[in-house]
PDB file of C-alpha atoms in Angstrom:
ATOM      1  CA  UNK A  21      -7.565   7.232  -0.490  1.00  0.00           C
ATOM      2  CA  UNK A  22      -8.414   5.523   2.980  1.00  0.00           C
ATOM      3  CA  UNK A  23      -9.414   8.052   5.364  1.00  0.00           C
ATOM      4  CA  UNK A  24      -7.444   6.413   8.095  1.00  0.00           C
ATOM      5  CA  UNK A  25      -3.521   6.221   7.297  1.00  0.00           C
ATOM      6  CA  UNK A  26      -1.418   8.924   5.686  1.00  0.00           C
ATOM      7  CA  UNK A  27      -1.592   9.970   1.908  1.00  0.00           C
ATOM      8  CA  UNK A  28       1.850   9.188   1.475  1.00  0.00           C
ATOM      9  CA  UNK A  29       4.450   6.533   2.019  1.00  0.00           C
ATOM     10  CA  UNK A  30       7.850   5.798   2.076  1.00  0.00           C
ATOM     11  CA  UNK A  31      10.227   4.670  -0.478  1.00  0.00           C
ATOM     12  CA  UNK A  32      13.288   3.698   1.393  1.00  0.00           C
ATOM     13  CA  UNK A  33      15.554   4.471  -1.628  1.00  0.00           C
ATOM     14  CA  UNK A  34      18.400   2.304  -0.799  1.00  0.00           C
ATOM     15  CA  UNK A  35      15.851  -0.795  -0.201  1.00  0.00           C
ATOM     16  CA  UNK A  36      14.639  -0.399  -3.254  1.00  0.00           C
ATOM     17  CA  UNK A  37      17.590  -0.112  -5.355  1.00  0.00           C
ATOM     18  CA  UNK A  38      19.397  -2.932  -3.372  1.00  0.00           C
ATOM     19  CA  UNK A  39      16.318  -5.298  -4.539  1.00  0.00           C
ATOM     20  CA  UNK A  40      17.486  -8.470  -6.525  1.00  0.00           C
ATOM     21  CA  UNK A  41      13.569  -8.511  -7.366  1.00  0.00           C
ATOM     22  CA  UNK A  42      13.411  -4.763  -8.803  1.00  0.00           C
ATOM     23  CA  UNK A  43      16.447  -5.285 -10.364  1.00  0.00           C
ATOM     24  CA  UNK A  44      15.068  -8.066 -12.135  1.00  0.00           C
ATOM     25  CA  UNK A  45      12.077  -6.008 -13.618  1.00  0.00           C
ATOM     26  CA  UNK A  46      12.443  -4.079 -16.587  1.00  0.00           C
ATOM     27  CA  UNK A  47      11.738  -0.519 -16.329  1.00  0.00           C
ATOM     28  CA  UNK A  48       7.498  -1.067 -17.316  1.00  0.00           C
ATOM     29  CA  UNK A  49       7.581  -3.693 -15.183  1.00  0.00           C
ATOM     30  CA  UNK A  50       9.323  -1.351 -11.703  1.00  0.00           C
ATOM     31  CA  UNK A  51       6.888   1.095 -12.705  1.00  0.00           C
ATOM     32  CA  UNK A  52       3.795  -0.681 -12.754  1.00  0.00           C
ATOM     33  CA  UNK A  53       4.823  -2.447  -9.768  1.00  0.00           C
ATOM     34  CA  UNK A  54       5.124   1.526  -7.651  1.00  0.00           C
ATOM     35  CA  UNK A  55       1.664   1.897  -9.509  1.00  0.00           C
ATOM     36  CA  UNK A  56       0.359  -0.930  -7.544  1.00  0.00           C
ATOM     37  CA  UNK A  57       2.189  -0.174  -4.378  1.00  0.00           C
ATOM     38  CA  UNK A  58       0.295   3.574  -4.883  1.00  0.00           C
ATOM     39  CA  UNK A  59      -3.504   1.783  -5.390  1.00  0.00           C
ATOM     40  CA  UNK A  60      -2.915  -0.649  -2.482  1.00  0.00           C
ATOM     41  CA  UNK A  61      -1.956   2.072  -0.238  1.00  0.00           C
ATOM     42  CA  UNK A  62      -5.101   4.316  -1.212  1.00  0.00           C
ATOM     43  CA  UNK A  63      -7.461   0.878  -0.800  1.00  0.00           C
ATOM     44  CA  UNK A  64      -9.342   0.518   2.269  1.00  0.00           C
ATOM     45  CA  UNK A  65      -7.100  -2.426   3.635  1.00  0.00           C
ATOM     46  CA  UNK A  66      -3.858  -1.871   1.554  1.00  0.00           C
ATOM     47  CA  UNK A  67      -4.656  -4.327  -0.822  1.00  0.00           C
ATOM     48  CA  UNK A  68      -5.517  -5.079  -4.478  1.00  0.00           C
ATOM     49  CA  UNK A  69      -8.020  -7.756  -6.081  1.00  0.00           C
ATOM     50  CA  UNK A  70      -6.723 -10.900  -7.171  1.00  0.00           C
ATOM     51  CA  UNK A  71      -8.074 -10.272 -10.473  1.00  0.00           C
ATOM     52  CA  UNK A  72      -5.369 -10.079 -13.433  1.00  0.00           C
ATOM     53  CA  UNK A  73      -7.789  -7.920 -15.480  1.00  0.00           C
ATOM     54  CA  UNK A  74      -7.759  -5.396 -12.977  1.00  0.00           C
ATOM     55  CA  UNK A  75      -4.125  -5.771 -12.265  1.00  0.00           C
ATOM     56  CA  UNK A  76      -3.189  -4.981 -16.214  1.00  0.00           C
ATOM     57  CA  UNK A  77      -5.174  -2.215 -16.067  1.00  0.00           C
ATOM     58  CA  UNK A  78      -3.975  -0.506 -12.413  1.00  0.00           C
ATOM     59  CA  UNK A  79      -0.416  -1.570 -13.529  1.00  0.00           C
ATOM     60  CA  UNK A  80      -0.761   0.306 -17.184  1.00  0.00           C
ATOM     61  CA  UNK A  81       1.135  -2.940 -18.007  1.00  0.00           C
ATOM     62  CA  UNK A  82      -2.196  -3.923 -20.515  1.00  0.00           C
ATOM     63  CA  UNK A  83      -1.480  -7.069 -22.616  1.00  0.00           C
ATOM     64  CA  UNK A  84       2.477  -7.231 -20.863  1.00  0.00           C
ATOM     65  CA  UNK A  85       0.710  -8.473 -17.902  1.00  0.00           C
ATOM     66  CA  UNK A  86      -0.174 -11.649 -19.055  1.00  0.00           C
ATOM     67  CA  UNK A  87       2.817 -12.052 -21.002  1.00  0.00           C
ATOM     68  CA  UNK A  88       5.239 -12.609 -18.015  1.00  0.00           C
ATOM     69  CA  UNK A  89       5.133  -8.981 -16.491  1.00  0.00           C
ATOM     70  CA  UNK A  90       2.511  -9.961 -13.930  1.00  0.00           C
ATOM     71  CA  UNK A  91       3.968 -13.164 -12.632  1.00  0.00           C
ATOM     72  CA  UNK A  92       7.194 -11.573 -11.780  1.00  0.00           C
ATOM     73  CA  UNK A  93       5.113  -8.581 -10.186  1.00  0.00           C
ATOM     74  CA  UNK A  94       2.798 -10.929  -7.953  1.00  0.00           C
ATOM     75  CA  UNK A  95       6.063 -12.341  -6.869  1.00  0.00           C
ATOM     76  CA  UNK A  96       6.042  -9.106  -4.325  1.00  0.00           C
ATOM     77  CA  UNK A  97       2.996 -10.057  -2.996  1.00  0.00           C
ATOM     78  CA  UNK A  98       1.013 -12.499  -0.987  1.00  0.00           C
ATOM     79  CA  UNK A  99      -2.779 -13.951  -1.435  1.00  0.00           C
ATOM     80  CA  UNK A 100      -4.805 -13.644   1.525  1.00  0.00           C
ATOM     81  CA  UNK A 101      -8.858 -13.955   1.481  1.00  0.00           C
ATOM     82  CA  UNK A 102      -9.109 -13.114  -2.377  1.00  0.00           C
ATOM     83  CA  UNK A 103      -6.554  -9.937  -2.258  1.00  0.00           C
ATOM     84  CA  UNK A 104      -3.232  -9.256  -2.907  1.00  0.00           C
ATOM     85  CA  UNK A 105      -0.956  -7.697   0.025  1.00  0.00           C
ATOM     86  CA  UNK A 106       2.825  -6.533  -0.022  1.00  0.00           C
ATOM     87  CA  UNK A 107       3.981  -7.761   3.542  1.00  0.00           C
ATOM     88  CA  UNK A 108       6.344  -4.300   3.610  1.00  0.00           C
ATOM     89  CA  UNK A 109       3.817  -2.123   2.512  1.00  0.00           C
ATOM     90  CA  UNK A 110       0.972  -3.653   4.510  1.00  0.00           C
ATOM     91  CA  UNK A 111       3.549  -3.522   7.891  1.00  0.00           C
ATOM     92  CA  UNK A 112       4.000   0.059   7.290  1.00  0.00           C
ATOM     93  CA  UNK A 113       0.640   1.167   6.624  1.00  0.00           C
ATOM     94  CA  UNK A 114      -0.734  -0.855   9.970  1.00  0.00           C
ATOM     95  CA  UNK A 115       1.477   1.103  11.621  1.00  0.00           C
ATOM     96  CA  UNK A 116       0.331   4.568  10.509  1.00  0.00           C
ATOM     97  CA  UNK A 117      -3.070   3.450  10.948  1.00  0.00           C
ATOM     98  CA  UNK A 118      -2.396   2.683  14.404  1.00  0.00           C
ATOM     99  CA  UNK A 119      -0.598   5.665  14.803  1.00  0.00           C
ATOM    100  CA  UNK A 120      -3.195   7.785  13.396  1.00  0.00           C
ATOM    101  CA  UNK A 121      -5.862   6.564  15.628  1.00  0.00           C
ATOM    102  CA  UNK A 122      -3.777   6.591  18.747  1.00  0.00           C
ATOM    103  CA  UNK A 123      -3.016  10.374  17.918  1.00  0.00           C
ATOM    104  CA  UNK A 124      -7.060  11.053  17.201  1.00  0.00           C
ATOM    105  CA  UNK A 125      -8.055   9.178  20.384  1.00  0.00           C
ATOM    106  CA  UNK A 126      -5.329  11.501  22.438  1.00  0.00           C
ATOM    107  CA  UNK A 127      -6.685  14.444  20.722  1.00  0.00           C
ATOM    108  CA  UNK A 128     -10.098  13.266  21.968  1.00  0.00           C
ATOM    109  CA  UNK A 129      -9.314  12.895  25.560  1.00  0.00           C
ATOM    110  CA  UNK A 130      -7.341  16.524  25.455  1.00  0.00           C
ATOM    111  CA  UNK A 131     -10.382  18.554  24.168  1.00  0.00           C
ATOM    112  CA  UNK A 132     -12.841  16.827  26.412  1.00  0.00           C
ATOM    113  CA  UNK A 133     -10.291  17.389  29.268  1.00  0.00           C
ATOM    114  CA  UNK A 134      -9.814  21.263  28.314  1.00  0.00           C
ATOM    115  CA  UNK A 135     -13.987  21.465  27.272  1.00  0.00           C
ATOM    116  CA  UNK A 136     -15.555  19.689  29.802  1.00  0.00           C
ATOM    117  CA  UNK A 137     -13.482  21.397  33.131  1.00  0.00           C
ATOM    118  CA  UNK A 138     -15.237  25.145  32.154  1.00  0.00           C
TER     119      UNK A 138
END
């Protein structure tokens, strides 16, 4: 897990059962696709290799992902710079980043402020 956003995420439940695109995925397929959600959040920049290999194998989806799974599962994701990124996921996890480090710097300031005036 990155050291710098939160362990956990969140589903927004009625997002992702009013998906035409999960709806379209069999139940292997919506699976593997939460399984990659889960690696690209614990990845240093929220994203996953562009590597199908390493996709069937992250995914649990094995020979499936060549077979048709994994098109319709990088459908939910972009290629930037040789990775994969999930705009939603990605916007949400830049945002706890920030949030994180906005909350450590404050922290920061108050025990240097309560430390440093003894």
């Amino acid at each position: 897990m990155s050291k710098q956003t939160s362990p956990a995420f969140p589903l927004y439940a009625d997002d992702w059962l009013g998906s035409s695109a999960i709806d379209l995925m069999s139940p292997a397929e919506e699976g593997a696709y939460i399984r990659l959600l889960c690696h690209a959040w614990n990845s240093e920049d929220c994203g996953l290799p562009d590597d199908d290999k390493k996709l069937a194998i992250h995914s649990r989806l094995g020979k499936a992902w060549r077979n048709g799974s994994g098109a319709k599962i990088r459908e939910n994701f972009i290629v930037k710079d040789g990775r994969l990124y999930n705009l939603r996921l990605l916007e949400i996890w830049t945002e706890q980043k920030e949030y994180r480090e906005q909350k450590a710097k404050a922290g920061k300031k108050g025990a240097d402020a309560r430390w440093h005036n003894q």
